[in-house]
PDB file of C-alpha atoms in Angstrom:
ATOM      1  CA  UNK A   9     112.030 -24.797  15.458  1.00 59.00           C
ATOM      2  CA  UNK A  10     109.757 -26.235  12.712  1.00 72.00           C
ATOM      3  CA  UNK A  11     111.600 -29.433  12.751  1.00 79.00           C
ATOM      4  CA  UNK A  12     111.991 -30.207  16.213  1.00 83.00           C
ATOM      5  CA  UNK A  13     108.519 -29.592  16.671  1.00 79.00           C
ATOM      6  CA  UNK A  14     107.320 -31.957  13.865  1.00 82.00           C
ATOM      7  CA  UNK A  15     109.925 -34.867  15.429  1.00 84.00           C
ATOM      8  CA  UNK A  16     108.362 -33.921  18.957  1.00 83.00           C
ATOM      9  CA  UNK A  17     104.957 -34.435  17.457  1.00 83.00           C
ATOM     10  CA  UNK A  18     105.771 -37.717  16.024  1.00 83.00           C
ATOM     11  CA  UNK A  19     107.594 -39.182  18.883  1.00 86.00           C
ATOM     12  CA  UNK A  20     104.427 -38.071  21.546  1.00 85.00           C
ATOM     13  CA  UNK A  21     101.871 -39.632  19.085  1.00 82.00           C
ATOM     14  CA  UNK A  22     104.079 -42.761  18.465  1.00 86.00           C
ATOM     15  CA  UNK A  23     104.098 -43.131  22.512  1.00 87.00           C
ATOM     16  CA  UNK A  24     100.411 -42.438  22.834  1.00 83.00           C
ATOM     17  CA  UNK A  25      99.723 -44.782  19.905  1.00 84.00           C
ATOM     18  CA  UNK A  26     101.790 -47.384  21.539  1.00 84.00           C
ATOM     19  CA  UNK A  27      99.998 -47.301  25.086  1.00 84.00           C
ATOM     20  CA  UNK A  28      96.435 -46.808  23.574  1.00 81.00           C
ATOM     21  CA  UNK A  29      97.031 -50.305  21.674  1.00 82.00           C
ATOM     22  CA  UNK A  30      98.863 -51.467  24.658  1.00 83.00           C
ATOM     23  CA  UNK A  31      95.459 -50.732  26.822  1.00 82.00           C
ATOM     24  CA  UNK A  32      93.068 -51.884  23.718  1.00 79.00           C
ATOM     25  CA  UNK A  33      94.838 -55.431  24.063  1.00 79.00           C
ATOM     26  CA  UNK A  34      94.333 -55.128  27.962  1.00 84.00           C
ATOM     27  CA  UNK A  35      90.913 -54.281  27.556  1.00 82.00           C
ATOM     28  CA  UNK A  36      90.008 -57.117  24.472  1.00 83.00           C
ATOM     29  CA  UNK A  37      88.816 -60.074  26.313  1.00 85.00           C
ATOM     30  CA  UNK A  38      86.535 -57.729  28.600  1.00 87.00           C
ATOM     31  CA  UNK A  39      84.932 -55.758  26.172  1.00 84.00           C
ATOM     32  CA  UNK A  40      84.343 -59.269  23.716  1.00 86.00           C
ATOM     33  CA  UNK A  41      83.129 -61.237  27.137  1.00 87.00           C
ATOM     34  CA  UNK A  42      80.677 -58.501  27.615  1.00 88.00           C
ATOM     35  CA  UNK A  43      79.510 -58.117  23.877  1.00 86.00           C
ATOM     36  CA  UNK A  44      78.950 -61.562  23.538  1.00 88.00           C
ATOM     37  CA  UNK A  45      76.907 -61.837  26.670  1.00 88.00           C
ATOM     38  CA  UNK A  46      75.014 -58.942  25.598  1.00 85.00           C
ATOM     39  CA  UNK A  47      73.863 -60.428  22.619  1.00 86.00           C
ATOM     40  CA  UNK A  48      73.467 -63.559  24.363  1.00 86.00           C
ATOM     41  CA  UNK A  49      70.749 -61.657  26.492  1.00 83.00           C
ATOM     42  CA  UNK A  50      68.849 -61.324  23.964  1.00 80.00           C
ATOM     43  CA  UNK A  51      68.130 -64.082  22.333  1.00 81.00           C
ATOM     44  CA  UNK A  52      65.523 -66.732  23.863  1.00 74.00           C
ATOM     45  CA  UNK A  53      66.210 -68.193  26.659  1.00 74.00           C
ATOM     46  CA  UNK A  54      66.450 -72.038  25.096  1.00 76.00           C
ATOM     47  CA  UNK A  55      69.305 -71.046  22.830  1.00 80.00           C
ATOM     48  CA  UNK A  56      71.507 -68.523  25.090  1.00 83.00           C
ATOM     49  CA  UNK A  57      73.611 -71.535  26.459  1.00 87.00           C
ATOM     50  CA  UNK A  58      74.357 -72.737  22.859  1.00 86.00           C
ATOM     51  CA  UNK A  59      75.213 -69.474  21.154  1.00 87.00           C
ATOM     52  CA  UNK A  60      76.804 -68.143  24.337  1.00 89.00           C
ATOM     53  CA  UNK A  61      79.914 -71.689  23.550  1.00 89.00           C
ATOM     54  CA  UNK A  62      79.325 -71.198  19.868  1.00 88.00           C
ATOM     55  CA  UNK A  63      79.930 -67.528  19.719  1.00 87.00           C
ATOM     56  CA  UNK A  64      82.853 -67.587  22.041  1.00 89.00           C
ATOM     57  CA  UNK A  65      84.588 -70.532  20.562  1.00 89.00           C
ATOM     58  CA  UNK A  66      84.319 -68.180  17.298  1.00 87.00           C
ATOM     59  CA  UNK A  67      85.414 -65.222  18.771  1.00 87.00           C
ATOM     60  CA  UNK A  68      88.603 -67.172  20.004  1.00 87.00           C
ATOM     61  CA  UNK A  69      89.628 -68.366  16.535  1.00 88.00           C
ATOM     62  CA  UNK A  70      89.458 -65.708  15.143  1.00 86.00           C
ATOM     63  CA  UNK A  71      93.343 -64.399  14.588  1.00 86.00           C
ATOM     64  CA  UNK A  72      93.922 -61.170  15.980  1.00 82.00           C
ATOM     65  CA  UNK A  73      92.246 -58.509  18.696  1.00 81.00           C
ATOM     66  CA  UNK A  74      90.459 -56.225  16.640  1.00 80.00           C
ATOM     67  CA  UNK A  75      89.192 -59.315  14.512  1.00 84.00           C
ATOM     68  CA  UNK A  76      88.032 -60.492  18.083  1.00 85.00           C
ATOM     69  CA  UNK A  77      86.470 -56.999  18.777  1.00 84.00           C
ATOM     70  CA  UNK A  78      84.409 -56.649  15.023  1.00 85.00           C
ATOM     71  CA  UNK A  79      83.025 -60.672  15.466  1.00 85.00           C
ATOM     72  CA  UNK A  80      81.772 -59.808  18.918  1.00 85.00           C
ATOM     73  CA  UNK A  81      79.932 -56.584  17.447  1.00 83.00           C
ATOM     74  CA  UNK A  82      78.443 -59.115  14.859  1.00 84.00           C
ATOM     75  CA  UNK A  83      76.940 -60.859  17.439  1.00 84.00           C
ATOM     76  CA  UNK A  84      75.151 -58.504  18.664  1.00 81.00           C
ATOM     77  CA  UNK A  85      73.731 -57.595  15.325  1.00 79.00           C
ATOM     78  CA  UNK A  86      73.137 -61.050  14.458  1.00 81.00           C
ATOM     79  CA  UNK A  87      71.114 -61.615  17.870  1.00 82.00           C
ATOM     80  CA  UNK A  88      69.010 -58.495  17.072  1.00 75.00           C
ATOM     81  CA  UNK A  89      67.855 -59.988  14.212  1.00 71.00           C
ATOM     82  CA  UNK A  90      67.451 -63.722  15.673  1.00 74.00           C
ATOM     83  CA  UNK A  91      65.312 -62.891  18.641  1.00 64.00           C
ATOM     84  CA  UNK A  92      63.239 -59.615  16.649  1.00 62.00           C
ATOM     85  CA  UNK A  93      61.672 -62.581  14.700  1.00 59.00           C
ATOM     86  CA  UNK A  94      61.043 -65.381  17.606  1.00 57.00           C
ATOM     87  CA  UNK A  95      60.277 -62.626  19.339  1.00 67.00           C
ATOM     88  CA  UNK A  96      56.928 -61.293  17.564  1.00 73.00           C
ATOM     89  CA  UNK A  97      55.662 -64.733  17.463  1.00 72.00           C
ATOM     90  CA  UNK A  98      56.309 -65.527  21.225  1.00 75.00           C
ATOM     91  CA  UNK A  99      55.000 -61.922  21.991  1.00 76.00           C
ATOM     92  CA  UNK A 100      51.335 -62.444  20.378  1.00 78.00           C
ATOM     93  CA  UNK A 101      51.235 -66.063  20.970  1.00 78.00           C
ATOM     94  CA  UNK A 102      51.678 -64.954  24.931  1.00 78.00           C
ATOM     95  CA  UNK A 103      48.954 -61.945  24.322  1.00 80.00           C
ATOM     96  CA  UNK A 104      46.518 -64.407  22.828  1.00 81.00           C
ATOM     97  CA  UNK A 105      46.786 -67.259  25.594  1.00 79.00           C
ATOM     98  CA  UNK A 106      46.679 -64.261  28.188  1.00 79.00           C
ATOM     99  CA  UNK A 107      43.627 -63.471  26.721  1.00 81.00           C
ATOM    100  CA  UNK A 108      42.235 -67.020  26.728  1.00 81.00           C
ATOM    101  CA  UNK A 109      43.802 -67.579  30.754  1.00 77.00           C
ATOM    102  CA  UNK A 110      42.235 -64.175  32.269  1.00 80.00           C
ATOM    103  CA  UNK A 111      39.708 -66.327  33.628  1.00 82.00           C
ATOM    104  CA  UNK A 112      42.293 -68.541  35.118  1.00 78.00           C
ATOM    105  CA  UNK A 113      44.512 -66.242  35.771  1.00 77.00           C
ATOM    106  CA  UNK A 114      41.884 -64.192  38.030  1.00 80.00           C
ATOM    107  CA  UNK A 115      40.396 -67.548  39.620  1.00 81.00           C
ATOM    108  CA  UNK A 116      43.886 -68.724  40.973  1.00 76.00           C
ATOM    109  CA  UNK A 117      44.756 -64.739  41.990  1.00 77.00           C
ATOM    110  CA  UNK A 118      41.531 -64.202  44.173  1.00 82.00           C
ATOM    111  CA  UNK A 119      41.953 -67.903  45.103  1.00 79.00           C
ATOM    112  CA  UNK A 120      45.291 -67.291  46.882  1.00 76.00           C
ATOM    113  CA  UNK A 121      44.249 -64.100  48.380  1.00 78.00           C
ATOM    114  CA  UNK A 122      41.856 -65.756  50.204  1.00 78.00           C
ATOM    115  CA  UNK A 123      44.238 -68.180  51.343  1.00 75.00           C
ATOM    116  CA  UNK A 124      46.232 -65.481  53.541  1.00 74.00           C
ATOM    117  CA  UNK A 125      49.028 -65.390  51.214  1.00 71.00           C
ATOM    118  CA  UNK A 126      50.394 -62.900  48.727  1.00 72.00           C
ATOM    119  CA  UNK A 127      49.197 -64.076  45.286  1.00 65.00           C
ATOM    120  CA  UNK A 128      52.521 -63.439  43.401  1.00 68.00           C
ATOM    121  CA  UNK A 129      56.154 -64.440  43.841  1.00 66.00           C
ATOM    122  CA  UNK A 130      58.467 -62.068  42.377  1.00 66.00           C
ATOM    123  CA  UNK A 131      62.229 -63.045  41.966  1.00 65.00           C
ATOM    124  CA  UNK A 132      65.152 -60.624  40.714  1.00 62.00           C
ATOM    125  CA  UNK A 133      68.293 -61.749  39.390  1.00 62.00           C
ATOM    126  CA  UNK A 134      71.401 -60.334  37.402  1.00 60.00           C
ATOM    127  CA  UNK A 135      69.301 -60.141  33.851  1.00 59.00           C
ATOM    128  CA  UNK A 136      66.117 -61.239  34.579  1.00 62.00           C
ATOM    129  CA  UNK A 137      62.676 -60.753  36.403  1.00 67.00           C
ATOM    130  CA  UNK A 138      60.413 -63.870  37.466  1.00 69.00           C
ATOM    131  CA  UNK A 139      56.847 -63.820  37.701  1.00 70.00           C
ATOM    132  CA  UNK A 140      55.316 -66.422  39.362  1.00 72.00           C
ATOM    133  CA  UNK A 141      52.265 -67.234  41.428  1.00 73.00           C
ATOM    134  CA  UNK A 142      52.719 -68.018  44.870  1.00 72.00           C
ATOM    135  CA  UNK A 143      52.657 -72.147  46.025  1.00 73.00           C
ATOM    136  CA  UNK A 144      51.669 -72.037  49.663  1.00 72.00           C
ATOM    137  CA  UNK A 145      51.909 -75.111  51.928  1.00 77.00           C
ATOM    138  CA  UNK A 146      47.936 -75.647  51.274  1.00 75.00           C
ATOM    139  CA  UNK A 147      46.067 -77.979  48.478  1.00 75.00           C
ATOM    140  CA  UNK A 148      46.102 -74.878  46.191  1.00 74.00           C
ATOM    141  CA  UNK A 149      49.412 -74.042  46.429  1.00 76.00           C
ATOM    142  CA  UNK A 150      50.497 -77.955  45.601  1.00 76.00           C
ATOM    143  CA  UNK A 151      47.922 -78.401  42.772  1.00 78.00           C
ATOM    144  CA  UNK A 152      49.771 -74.986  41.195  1.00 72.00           C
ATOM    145  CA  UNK A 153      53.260 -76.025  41.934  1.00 75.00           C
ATOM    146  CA  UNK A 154      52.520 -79.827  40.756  1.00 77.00           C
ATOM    147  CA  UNK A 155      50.935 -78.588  37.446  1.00 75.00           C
ATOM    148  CA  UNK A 156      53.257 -75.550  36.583  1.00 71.00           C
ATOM    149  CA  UNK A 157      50.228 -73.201  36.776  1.00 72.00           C
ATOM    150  CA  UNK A 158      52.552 -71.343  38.991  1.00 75.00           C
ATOM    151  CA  UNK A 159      54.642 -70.220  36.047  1.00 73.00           C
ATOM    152  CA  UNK A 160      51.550 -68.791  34.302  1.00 74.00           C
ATOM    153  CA  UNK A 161      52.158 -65.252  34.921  1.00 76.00           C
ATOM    154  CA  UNK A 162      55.810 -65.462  32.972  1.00 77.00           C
ATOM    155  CA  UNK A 163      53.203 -64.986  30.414  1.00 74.00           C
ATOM    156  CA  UNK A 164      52.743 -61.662  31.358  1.00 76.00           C
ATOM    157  CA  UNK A 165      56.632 -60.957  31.223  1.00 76.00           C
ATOM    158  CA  UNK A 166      57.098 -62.526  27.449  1.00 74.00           C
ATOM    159  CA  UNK A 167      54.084 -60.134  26.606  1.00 74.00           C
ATOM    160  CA  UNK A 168      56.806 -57.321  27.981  1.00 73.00           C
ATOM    161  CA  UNK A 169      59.378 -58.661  26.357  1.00 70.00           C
ATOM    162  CA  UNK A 170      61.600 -59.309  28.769  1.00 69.00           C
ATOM    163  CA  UNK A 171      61.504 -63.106  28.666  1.00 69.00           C
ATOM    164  CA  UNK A 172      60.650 -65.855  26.189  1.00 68.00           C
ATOM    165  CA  UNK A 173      58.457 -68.836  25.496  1.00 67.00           C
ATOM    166  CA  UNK A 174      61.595 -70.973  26.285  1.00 61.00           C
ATOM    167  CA  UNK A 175      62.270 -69.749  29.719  1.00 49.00           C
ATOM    168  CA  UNK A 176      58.592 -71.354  30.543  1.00 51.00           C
ATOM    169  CA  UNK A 177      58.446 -74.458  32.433  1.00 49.00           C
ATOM    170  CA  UNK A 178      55.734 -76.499  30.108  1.00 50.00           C
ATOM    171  CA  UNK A 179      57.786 -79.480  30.363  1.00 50.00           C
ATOM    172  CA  UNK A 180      56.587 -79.910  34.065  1.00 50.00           C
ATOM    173  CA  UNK A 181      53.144 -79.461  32.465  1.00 49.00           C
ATOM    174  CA  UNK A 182      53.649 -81.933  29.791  1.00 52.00           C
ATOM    175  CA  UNK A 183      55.748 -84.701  31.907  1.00 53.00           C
ATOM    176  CA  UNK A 184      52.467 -84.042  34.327  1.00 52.00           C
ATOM    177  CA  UNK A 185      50.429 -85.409  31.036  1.00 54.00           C
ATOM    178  CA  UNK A 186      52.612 -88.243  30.491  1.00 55.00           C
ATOM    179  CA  UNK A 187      52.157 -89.316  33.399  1.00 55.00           C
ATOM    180  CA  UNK A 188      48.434 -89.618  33.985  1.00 51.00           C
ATOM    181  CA  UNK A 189      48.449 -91.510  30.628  1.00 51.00           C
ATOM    182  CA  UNK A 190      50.327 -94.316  31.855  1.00 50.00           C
TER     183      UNK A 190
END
């Protein structure tokens, strides 16, 4: 009886070991196509495109599905440590100019209040939260739109934490600068 039951034991477990790596190499390209993008979502927003190929062109080299599995999980780690140190700066560098743009910040608020029109514009997406101030059809709501002072209440959402400096639209700012210098 001892002996059968030993060779039952190691028959179930070699069938159970068989369909749980059966499943595993199902399940690989899922779980390393979510890893991935979860450390993507955490870095800045002007580098997610680039490590999102970069980190998926390394994942896919790399011979075998648990070596797959382990360089996804490094990801991760690595983009915990890439975005805690961008992240600090953009953090009090957003405080400081919210600090500075209260004034502003009020001015346009009350400003498009009294227009009729709700002051902010609030968009939801898959991984992300927009903050932005309205831009009605009147002079104020072109001048904002036109200069990108629309965006300025992202500021409020890198403060949070939940966005970065890169996901804010200066450039329309700055090509608005270029321009009046020519």
């Amino acid at each position: 009886m001892g002996m059968t039951a030993t060779i039952l034991t190691g028959i179930l477990a070699s069938i159970l070991a068989s369909i749980f790596f059966n499943e595993f190499v199902q399940w690989r390209p899922l779980v390393v196509r979510k890893l991935i993008a979860l450390a993507v979502r955490r870095l800045p927003g002007n580098q997610r495109d680039r490590y999102l190929e970069e980190w998926t062109a390394h994942s896919n080299e790399v011979p075998g599905d648990l070596g797959k599995v382990i360089v996804a999980i490094g990801c991760l780690v690595a983009a915990e440590s890439m975005a805690g140190k961008a992240n600090v700066f953009e953090r009090v560098f957003a405080f400081t100019a919210v600090l500075f743009l209260v004034p502003a910040l009020a001015l346009i608020f009350f400003g498009l209040l009294a227009s009729g029109t709700r002051p902010l514009h609030v968009t939801h997406s898959e991984d992300e939260t927009r903050l932005r101030f309205s831009t009605p059809p009147t002079l104020l709501g072109s001048f904002l739109y036109q200069t990108g002072l629309n965006d300025l209440p992202m500021l409020l959402t890198v403060v949070a934490g939940r966005h970065s400096l890169g996901d804010f639209s200066l450039r329309r700012i700055l090509n608005l600068l270029k321009d009046e210098d020519r």
